[in-house]
XYZ file of C-alpha atoms in Angstrom:
600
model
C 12.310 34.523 -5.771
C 14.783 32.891 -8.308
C 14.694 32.992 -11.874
C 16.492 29.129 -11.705
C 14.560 25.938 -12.635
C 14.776 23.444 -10.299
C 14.198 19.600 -9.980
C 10.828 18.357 -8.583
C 12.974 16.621 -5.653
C 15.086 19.916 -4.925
C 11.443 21.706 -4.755
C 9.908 18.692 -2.448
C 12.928 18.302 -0.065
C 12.941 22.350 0.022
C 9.308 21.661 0.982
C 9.622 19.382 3.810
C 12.384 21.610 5.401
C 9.532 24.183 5.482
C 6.962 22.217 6.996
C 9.599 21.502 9.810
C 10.233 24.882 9.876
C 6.491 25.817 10.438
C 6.075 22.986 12.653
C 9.274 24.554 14.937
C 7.830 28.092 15.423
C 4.335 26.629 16.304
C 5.441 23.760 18.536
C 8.608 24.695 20.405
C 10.762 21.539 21.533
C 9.631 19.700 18.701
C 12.345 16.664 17.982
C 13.101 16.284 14.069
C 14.092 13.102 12.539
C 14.248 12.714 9.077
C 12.600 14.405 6.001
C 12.982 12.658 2.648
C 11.797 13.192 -0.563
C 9.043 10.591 -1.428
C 7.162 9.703 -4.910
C 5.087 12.709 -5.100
C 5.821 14.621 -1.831
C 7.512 14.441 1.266
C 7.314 13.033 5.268
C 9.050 14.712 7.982
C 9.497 12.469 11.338
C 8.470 14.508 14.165
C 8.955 13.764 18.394
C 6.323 16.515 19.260
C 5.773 18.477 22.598
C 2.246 17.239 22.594
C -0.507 15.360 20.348
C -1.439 16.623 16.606
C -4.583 15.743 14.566
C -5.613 16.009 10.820
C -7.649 19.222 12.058
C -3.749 20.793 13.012
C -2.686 20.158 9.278
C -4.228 23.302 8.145
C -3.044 25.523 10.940
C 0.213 24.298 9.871
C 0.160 24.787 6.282
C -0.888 28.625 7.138
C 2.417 28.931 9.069
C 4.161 27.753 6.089
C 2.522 29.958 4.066
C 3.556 32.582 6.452
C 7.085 31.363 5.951
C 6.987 31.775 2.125
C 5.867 35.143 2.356
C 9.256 36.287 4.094
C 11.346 34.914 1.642
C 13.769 33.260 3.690
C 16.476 32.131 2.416
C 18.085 28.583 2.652
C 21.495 29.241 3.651
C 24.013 26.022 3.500
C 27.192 25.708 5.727
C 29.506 23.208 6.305
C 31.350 21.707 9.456
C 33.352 18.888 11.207
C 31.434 15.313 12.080
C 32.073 16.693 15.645
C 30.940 20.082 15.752
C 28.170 19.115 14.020
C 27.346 16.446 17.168
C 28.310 19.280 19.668
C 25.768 21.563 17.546
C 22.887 19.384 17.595
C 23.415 18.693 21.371
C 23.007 22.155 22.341
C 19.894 22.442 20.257
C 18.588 19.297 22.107
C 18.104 18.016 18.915
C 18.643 14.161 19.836
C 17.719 12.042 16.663
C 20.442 14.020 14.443
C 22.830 13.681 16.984
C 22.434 9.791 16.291
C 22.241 10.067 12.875
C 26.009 11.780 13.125
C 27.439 9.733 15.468
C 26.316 6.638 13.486
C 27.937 7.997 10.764
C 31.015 8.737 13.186
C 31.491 5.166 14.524
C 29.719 2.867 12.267
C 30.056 4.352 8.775
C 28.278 4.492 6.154
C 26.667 1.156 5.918
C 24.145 1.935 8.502
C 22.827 4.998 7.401
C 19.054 4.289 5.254
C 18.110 5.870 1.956
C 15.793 7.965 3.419
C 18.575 9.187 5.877
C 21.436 9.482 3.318
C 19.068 12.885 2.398
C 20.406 14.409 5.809
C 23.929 12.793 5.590
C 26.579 12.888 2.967
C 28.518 9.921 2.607
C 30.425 11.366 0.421
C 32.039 13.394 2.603
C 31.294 11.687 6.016
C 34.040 13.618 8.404
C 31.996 16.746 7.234
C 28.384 17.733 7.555
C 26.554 19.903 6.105
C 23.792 22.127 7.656
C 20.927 24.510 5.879
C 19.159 27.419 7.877
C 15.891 28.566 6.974
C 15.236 31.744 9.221
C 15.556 30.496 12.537
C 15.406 26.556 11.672
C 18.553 24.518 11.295
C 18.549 21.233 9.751
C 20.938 18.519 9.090
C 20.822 18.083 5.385
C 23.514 17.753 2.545
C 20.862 19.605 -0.518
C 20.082 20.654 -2.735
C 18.049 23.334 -2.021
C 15.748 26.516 -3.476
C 17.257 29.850 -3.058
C 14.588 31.033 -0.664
C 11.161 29.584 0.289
C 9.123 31.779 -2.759
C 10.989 29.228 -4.955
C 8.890 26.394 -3.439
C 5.558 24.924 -5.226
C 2.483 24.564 -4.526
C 1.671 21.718 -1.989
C -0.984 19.751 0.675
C -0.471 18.371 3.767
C -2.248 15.100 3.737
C -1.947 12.643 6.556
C -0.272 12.045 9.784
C 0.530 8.434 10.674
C 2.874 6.939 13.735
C 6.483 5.672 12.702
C 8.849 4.296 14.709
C 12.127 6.364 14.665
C 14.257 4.291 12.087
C 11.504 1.610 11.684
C 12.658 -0.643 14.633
C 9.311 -1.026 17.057
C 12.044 -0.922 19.918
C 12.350 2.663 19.088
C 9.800 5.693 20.080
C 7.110 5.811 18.018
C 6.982 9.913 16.142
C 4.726 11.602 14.342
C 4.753 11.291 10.840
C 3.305 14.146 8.769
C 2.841 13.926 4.811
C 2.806 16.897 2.148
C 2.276 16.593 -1.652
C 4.845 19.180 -3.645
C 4.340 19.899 -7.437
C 5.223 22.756 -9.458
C 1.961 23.679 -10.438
C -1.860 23.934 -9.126
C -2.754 21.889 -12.000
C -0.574 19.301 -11.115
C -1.890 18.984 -8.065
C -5.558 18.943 -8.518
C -4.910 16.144 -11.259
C -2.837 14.411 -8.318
C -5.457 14.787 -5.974
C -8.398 13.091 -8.309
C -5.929 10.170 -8.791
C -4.809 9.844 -4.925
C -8.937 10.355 -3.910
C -9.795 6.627 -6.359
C -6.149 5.482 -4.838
C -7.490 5.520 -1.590
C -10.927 4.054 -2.745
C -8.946 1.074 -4.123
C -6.537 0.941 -1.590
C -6.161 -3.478 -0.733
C -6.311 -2.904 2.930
C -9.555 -1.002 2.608
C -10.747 -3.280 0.544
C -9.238 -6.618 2.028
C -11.030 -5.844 5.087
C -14.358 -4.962 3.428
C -14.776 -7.853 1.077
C -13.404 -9.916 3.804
C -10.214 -11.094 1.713
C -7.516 -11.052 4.300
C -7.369 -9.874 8.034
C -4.278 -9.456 10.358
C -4.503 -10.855 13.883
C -2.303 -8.806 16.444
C -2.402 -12.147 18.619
C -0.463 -13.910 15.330
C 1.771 -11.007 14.632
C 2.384 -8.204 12.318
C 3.158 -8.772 9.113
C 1.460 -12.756 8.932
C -1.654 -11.977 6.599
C -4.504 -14.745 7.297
C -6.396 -15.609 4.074
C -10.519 -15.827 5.144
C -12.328 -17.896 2.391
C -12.584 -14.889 -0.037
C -9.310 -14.628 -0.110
C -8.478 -17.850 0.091
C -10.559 -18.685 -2.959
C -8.989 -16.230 -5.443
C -5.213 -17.055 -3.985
C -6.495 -20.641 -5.358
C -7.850 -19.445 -8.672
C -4.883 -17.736 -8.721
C -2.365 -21.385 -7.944
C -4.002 -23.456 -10.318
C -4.170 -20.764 -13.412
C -0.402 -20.893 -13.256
C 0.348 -24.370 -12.456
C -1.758 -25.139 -15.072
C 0.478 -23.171 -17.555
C 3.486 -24.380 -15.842
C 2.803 -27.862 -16.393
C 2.106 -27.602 -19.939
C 5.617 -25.815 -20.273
C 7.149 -29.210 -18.551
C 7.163 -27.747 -14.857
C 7.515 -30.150 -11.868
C 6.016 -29.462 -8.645
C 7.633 -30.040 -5.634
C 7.307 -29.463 -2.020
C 9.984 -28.723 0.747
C 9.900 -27.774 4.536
C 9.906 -23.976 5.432
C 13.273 -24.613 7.883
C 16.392 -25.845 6.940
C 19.762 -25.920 9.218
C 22.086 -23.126 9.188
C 25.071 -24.598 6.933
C 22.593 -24.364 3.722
C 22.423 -20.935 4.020
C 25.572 -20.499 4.749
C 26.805 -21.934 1.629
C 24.358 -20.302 -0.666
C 26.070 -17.403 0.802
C 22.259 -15.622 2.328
C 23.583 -16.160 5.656
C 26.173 -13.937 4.983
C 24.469 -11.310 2.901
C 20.636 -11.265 3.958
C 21.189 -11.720 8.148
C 19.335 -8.865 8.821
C 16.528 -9.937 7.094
C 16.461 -13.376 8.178
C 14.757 -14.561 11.473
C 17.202 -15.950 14.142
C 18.500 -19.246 14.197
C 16.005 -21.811 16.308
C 18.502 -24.416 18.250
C 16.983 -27.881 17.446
C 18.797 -30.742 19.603
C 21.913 -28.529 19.340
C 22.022 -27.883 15.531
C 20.499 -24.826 14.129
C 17.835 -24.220 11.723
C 16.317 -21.039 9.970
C 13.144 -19.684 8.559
C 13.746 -20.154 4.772
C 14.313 -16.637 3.429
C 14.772 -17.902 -0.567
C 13.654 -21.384 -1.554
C 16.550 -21.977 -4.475
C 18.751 -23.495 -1.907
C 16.177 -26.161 -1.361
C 15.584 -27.234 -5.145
C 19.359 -27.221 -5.860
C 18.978 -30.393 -3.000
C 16.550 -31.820 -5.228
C 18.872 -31.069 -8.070
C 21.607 -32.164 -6.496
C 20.182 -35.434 -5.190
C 21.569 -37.810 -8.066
C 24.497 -37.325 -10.807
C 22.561 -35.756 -13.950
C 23.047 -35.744 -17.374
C 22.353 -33.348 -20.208
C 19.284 -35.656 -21.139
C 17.705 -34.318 -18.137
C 17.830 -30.817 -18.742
C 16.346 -28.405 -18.932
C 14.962 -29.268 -15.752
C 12.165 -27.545 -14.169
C 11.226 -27.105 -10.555
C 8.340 -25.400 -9.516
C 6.759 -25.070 -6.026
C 4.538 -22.388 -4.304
C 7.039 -21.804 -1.407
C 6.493 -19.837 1.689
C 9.540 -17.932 2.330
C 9.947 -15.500 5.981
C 11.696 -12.546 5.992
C 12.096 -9.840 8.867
C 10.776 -6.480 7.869
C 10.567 -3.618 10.608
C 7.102 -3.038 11.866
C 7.375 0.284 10.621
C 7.896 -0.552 7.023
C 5.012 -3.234 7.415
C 1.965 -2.351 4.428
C -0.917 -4.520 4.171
C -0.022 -7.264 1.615
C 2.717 -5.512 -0.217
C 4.987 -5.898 2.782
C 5.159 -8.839 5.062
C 7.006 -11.208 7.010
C 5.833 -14.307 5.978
C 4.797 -14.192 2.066
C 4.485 -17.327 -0.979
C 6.086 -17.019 -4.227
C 5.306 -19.264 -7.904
C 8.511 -20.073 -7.547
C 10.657 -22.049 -10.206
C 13.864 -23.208 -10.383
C 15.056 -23.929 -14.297
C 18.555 -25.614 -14.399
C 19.663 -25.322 -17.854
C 22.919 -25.582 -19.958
C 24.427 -22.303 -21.187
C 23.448 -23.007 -24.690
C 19.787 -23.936 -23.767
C 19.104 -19.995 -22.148
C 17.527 -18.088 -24.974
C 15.141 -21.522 -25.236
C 14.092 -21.389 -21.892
C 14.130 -17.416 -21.532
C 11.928 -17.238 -24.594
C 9.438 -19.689 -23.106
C 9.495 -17.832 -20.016
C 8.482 -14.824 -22.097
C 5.578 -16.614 -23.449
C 4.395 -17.925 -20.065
C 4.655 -14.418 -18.390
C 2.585 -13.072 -21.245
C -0.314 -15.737 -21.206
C -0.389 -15.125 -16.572
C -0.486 -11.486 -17.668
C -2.839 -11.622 -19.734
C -5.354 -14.187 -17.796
C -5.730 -11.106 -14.942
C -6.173 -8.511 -17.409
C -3.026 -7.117 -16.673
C -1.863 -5.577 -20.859
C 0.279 -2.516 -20.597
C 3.664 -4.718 -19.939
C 6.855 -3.968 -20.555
C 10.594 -5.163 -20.201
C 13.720 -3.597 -18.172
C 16.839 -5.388 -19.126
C 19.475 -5.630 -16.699
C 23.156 -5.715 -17.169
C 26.538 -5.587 -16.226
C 28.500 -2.388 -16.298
C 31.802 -4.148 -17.517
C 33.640 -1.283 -15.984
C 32.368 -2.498 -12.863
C 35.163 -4.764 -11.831
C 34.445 -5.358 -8.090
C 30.759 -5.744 -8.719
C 31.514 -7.779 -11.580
C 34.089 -10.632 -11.504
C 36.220 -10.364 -14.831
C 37.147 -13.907 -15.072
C 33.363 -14.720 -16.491
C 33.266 -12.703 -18.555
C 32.366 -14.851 -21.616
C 29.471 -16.588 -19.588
C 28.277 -12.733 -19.318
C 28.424 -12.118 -22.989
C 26.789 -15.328 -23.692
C 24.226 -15.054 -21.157
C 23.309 -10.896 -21.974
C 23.287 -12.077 -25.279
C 21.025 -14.789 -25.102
C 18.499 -13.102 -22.896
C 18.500 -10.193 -25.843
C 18.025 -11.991 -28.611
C 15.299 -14.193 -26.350
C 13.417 -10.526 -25.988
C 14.515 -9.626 -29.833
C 12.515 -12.807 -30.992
C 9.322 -12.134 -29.498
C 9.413 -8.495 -30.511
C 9.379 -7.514 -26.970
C 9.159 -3.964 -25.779
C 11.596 -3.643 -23.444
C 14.859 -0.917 -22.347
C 18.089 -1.800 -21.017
C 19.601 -0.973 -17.913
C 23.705 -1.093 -17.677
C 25.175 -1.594 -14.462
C 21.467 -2.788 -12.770
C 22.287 -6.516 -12.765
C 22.659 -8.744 -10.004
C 26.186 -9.950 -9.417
C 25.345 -13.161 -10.360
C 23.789 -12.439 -13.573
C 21.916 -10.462 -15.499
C 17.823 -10.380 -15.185
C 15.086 -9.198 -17.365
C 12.447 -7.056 -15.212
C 8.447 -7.030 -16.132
C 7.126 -3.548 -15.417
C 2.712 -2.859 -15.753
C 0.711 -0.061 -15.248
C -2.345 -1.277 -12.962
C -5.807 1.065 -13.721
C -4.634 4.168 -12.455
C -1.297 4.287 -14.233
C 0.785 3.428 -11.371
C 3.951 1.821 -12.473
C 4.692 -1.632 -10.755
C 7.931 -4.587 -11.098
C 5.928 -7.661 -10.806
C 8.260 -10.018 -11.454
C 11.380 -11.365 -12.558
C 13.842 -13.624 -14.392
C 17.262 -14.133 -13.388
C 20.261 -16.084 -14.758
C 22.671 -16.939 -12.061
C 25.910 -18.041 -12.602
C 26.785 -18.280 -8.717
C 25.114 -20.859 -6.736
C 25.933 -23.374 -9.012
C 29.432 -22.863 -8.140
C 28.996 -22.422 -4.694
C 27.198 -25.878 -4.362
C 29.419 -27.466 -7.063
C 26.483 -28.591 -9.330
C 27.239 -30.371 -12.381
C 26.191 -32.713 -15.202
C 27.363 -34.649 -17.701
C 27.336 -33.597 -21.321
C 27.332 -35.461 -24.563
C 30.946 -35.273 -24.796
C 31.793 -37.236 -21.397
C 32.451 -34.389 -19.863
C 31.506 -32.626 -16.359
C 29.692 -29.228 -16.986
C 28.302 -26.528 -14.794
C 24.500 -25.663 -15.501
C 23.538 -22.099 -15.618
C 20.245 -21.572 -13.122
C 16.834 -19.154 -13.906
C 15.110 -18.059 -11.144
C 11.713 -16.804 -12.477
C 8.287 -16.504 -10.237
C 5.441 -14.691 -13.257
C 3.589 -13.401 -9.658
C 6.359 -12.118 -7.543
C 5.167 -12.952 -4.056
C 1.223 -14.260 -4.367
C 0.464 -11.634 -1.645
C 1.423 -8.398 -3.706
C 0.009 -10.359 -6.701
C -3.466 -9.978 -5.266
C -2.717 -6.736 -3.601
C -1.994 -5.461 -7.307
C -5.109 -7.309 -8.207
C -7.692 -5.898 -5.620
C -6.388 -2.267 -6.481
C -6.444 -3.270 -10.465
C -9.851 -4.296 -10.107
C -11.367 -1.902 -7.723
C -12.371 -5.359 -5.875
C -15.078 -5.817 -8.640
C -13.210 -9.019 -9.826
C -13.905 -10.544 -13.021
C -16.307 -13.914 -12.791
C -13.568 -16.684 -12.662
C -12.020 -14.804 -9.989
C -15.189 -13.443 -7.987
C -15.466 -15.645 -4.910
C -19.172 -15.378 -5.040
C -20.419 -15.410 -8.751
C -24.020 -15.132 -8.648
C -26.271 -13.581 -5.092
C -29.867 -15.452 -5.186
C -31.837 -12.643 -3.301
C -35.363 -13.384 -2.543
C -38.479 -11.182 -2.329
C -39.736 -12.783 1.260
C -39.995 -15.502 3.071
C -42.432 -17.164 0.445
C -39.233 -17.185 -2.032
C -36.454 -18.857 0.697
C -37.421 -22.458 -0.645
C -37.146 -21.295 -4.291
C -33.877 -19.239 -3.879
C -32.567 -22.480 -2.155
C -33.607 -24.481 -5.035
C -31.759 -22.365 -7.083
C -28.486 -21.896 -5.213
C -28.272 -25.542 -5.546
C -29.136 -25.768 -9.306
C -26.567 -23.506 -9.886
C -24.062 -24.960 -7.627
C -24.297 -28.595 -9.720
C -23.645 -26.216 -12.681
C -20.197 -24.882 -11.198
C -21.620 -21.817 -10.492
C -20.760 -20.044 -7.208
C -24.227 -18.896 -5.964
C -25.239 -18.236 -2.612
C -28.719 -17.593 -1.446
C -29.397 -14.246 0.662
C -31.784 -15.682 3.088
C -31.980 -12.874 5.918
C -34.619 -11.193 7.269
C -33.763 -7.853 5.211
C -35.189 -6.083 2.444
C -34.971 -6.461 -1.137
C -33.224 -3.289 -1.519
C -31.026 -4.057 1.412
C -30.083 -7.585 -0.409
C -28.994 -5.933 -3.251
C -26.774 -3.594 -1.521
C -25.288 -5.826 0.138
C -24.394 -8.075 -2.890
C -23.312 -4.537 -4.195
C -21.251 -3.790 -1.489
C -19.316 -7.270 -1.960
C -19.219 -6.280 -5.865
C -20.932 -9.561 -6.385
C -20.816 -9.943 -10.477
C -24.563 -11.037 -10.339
C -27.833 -10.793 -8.619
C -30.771 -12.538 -9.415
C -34.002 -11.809 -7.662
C -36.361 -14.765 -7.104
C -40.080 -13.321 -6.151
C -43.633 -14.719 -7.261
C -42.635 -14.435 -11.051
C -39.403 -16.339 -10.940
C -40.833 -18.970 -8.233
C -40.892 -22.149 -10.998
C -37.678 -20.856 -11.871
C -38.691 -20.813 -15.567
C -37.637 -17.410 -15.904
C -34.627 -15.255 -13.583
C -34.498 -11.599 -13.283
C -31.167 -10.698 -13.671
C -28.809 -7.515 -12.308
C -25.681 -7.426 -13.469
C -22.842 -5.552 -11.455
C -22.990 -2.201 -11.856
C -25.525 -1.779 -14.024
C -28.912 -0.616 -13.078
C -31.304 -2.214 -15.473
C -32.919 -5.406 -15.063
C -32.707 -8.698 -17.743
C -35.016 -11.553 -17.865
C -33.250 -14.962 -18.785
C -34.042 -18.758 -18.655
C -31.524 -20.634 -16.323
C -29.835 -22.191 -18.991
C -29.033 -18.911 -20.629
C -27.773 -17.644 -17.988
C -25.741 -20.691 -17.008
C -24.355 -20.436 -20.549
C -23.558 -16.864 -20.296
C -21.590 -17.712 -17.189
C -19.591 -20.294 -18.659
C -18.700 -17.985 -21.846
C -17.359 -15.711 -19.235
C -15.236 -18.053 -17.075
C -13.731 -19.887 -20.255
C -12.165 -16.246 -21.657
C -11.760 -15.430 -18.018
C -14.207 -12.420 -17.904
């Protein structure tokens, strides 16, 4: 055992090598794939001789065990691209030997992050190899000295995964492990991943009957069911509502558009393998929109404007498709077909702190309306050293943009860090970061200035001087994509969602049958007062009633039985909280309203 510290990632990758190690000696003729780091642990991608189960996880976390106890050492060698492909051919070892002769005849550019682990690009006419005992993996490092220099860690799950996330690939065994450096670390990681899987959206989704996914519609193509359906609305007119007090216009605009729009908004060229395949429409072709800026810069671009019309606003929740491998496919959070509060702001150069500084308000007031109030601010710019990422010949619409969007944070005392080198090539962006309930760190959304399609689509206005100009456009959408919104929102929230955002506000659950007519009665009062009740009239038990309402973490149930009959009085049980309250309907009505209006 070394004396050296080392790196959480050097002490997770060090881990996965083990598990493959273990995983070699007790299934022979295993196939490895790849064995990144990952927040908090590791995967390794296995082709196995035969079928493994959660019950095999401990048998193999023994053998590693085992393993640590020699203290092997990991031993790192170098050799040529093709020796290495003549090694790994020997050793039958069939998914590194495509992983090197990718790297051989394609380059770099088709090697993934979780494969540049095995693979340095760096060097990529030499690979490097690391032997653990009698395993040999592809891998560039770093590594421990010898396997006592590894944590303390879990094997967790096993999943499928496609080899390299393409569905036309063979599906392999994917087996997790959490690393850390201590047992306490661990346990504490544990708790937190035991109420992560208790919140987990899917879980959820499925339970309180938000969202489904049909196989017969396709992976990745969420269907709303009413629950759902009803908060995504909530959700639409909260923001529009803000938007249109800010001066926001709403549009609408077709989810295809030909080719040559694409094209010259330059997505074609740089987002084809994420965009769906052209669909040949009387001989011209069209696309799946992937982004829906090139579509407002039409509207934009529809009649000659003047600097009396800007700033000018365009806002539309736009669908938007984009191909993502079935493998990398996650409930809401990753999809193929997904809506974002988008907005379009074209602006002069002088009007960006304005606008930004608005935006910052805006952002802050959505935030704030889900409950959403440990928020802060990356700022993104250009590393001016940077000259092919960066074109040089802008750069005083850089300074004046950076500028702006930093005195824009500067004025509302924002707490934000900056990030040099992290913008987009076509402008710098401010970043909002949150912490949902459990401390997870999320981006929800962002704004970014962009300097480039304007100039690619040659859009222009006339100033007060008579002269032509070239506005500056902010892309800004507070939600991100309204599917990971509510994804982030049903894990926030545990699914107990505040009253303006429950789908069912109130469960009427009567005694018996004697109390149907009078539970009806009141459904319906409450209904005329805006209140969404529904009336439990099945055959079940009390006790079952309220469970159920439970179970669909209902924010209220009131129980109608001989005493509440007239409907003089209601016996009230509030979500999660045991003890019953007596209150007139009117009261309760009131205390309903209270709650909506501060969105409780």
């Amino acid at each position: 055992m070394s004396d050296k510290v080392y790196s959480i990632e050097t002490v997770r990758h060090s881990t996965a090598h083990l598990l493959a190690a273990a995983v070699m000696e007790l299934y022979p003729g295993t196939k490895f794939g790849v064995g990144p780091v990952i927040e908090n642990g590791f995967f390794y991608d296995l082709d196995l001789p035969k079928p493994i189960s959660p019950q095999d996880l401990s048998k193999i976390e023994k053998r590693m065990r085992q393993i640590i106890a020699r203290n092997e050492e990991f031993v790192r060698e170098e050799m040529p691209l093709d020796a290495a492909i003549e090694f790994f051919k020997k050793m039958d070892q069939q998914y590194k030997v495509e992983l090197l002769t990718d790297l051989k005849t394609k380059g770099t550019t088709k090697i993934k992050p979780e494969e540049q682990q095995d693979i340095s690009i760096e060097k990529p006419n030499i690979a490097s190899v690391y032997r653990t005992g009698k395993f040999v993996d592809l891998c560039r490092g770093p590594h421990v000295e010898t396997t006592k220099d590894v944590g303390v860690f879990k094997l967790t799950k096993i999943s499928g995964a496609y080899w390299r996330g393409s569905e036309k690939n063979k599906q392999l065994t994917r087996v997790y492990g959490l690393a850390f450096k201590t047992q306490e670390e661990l346990d504490a990681y544990l708790i937190l991943l035991d109420e992560a899987e208790k919140r987990d959206h899917r879980k959820l989704g499925a339970e309180l009957e938000l969202f489904m996914i049909s196989p017969r519609v396709g992976m990745g193509l969420p269907l709303y069911l009413p629950n759902g359906a009803f908060i995504r609305r909530k959700m639409e007119e909260l923001v529009a509502g803000l938007e249109e007090e800010q001066g926001y216009q709403y549009v609408y605009t077709p989810h295809i558009a030909r080719k040559g729009l694409y094209e010259t908004s330059g997505h074609w060229q740089h987002y084809r393998d994420t965009m769906y395949s052209p669909i040949d429409i009387e001989g011209e072709e069209y696309i799946l929109r992937p982004m829906n800026c090139p579509h407002h810069i039409q509207i934009y671009a529809h009649r000659p404007r003047s600097y009396r019309d800007l700033p000018l606003r365009l806002a539309e929740f736009g669908t938007v498709y984009r191909f993502e491998k079935s493998g990398e496919l996650f409930g809401l959070t990753r999809v193929r077909g997904f809506t974002q509060n988008d907005a379009h702001i074209f602006c002069s150069p002088e009007q960006i702190k304005k606008e930004v500084a608005s935006l910052l308000d805006l952002t802050k007031k959505v935030y704030a309306a889900f409950g959403i109030k440990d928020v802060w601010m990356r700022l993104s710019l250009r590393d001016p050293k940077d000259t092919v990422k960066y074109v040089a010949d802008s750069n005083k619409m850089w300074e004046r943009a950076e500028g702006a969007l930093r005195e824009a944070l500067d004025s509302k005392k924002a707490k934000y860090v900056t990030a040099v080198g992290e913008a987009a090539f076509y402008g710098p962006k401010i970043d909002f970061e949150a912490k949902d309930a459990l401390g997870r760190e999320f981006t929800i959304s962002t704004i970014q200035l962009d300097f480039s399609l304007p100039e690619k689509f040659d859009l222009e206005y006339t100033g007060d001087d008579g002269a032509k100009h070239r506005p500056v456009i902010i892309h800004r959408a507070p939600l991100g994509s309204i599917e990971r919104f509510l994804a982030f929102l049903i894990e926030h929230y545990a699914g107990a969602f505040p009253v303006w955002l429950a789908p069912v506000q109130a469960s009427v659950i009567p005694v018996g049958k004697d109390h149907w007519k009078a539970a009806a009665r009141l459904e319906k009062m409450l209904r005329k007062e805006g209140i969404r009740a529904v009336a439990n009239l099945e055959r079940d038990t009390v006790g079952y009633k309220i469970r159920a309402a439970e179970r669909m973490k209902v924010p209220y149930m009131l129980v109608v039985g001989d005493k509440e009959k007239s409907l003089k009085k209601l016996t009230v049980r509030v979500r999660g909280v045991k003890a019953l309250k007596a209150m007139t309907v009117s009261s309760f009505v009131s205390r309903l309203r209270k709650e909506i209006a501060r969105r409780g």
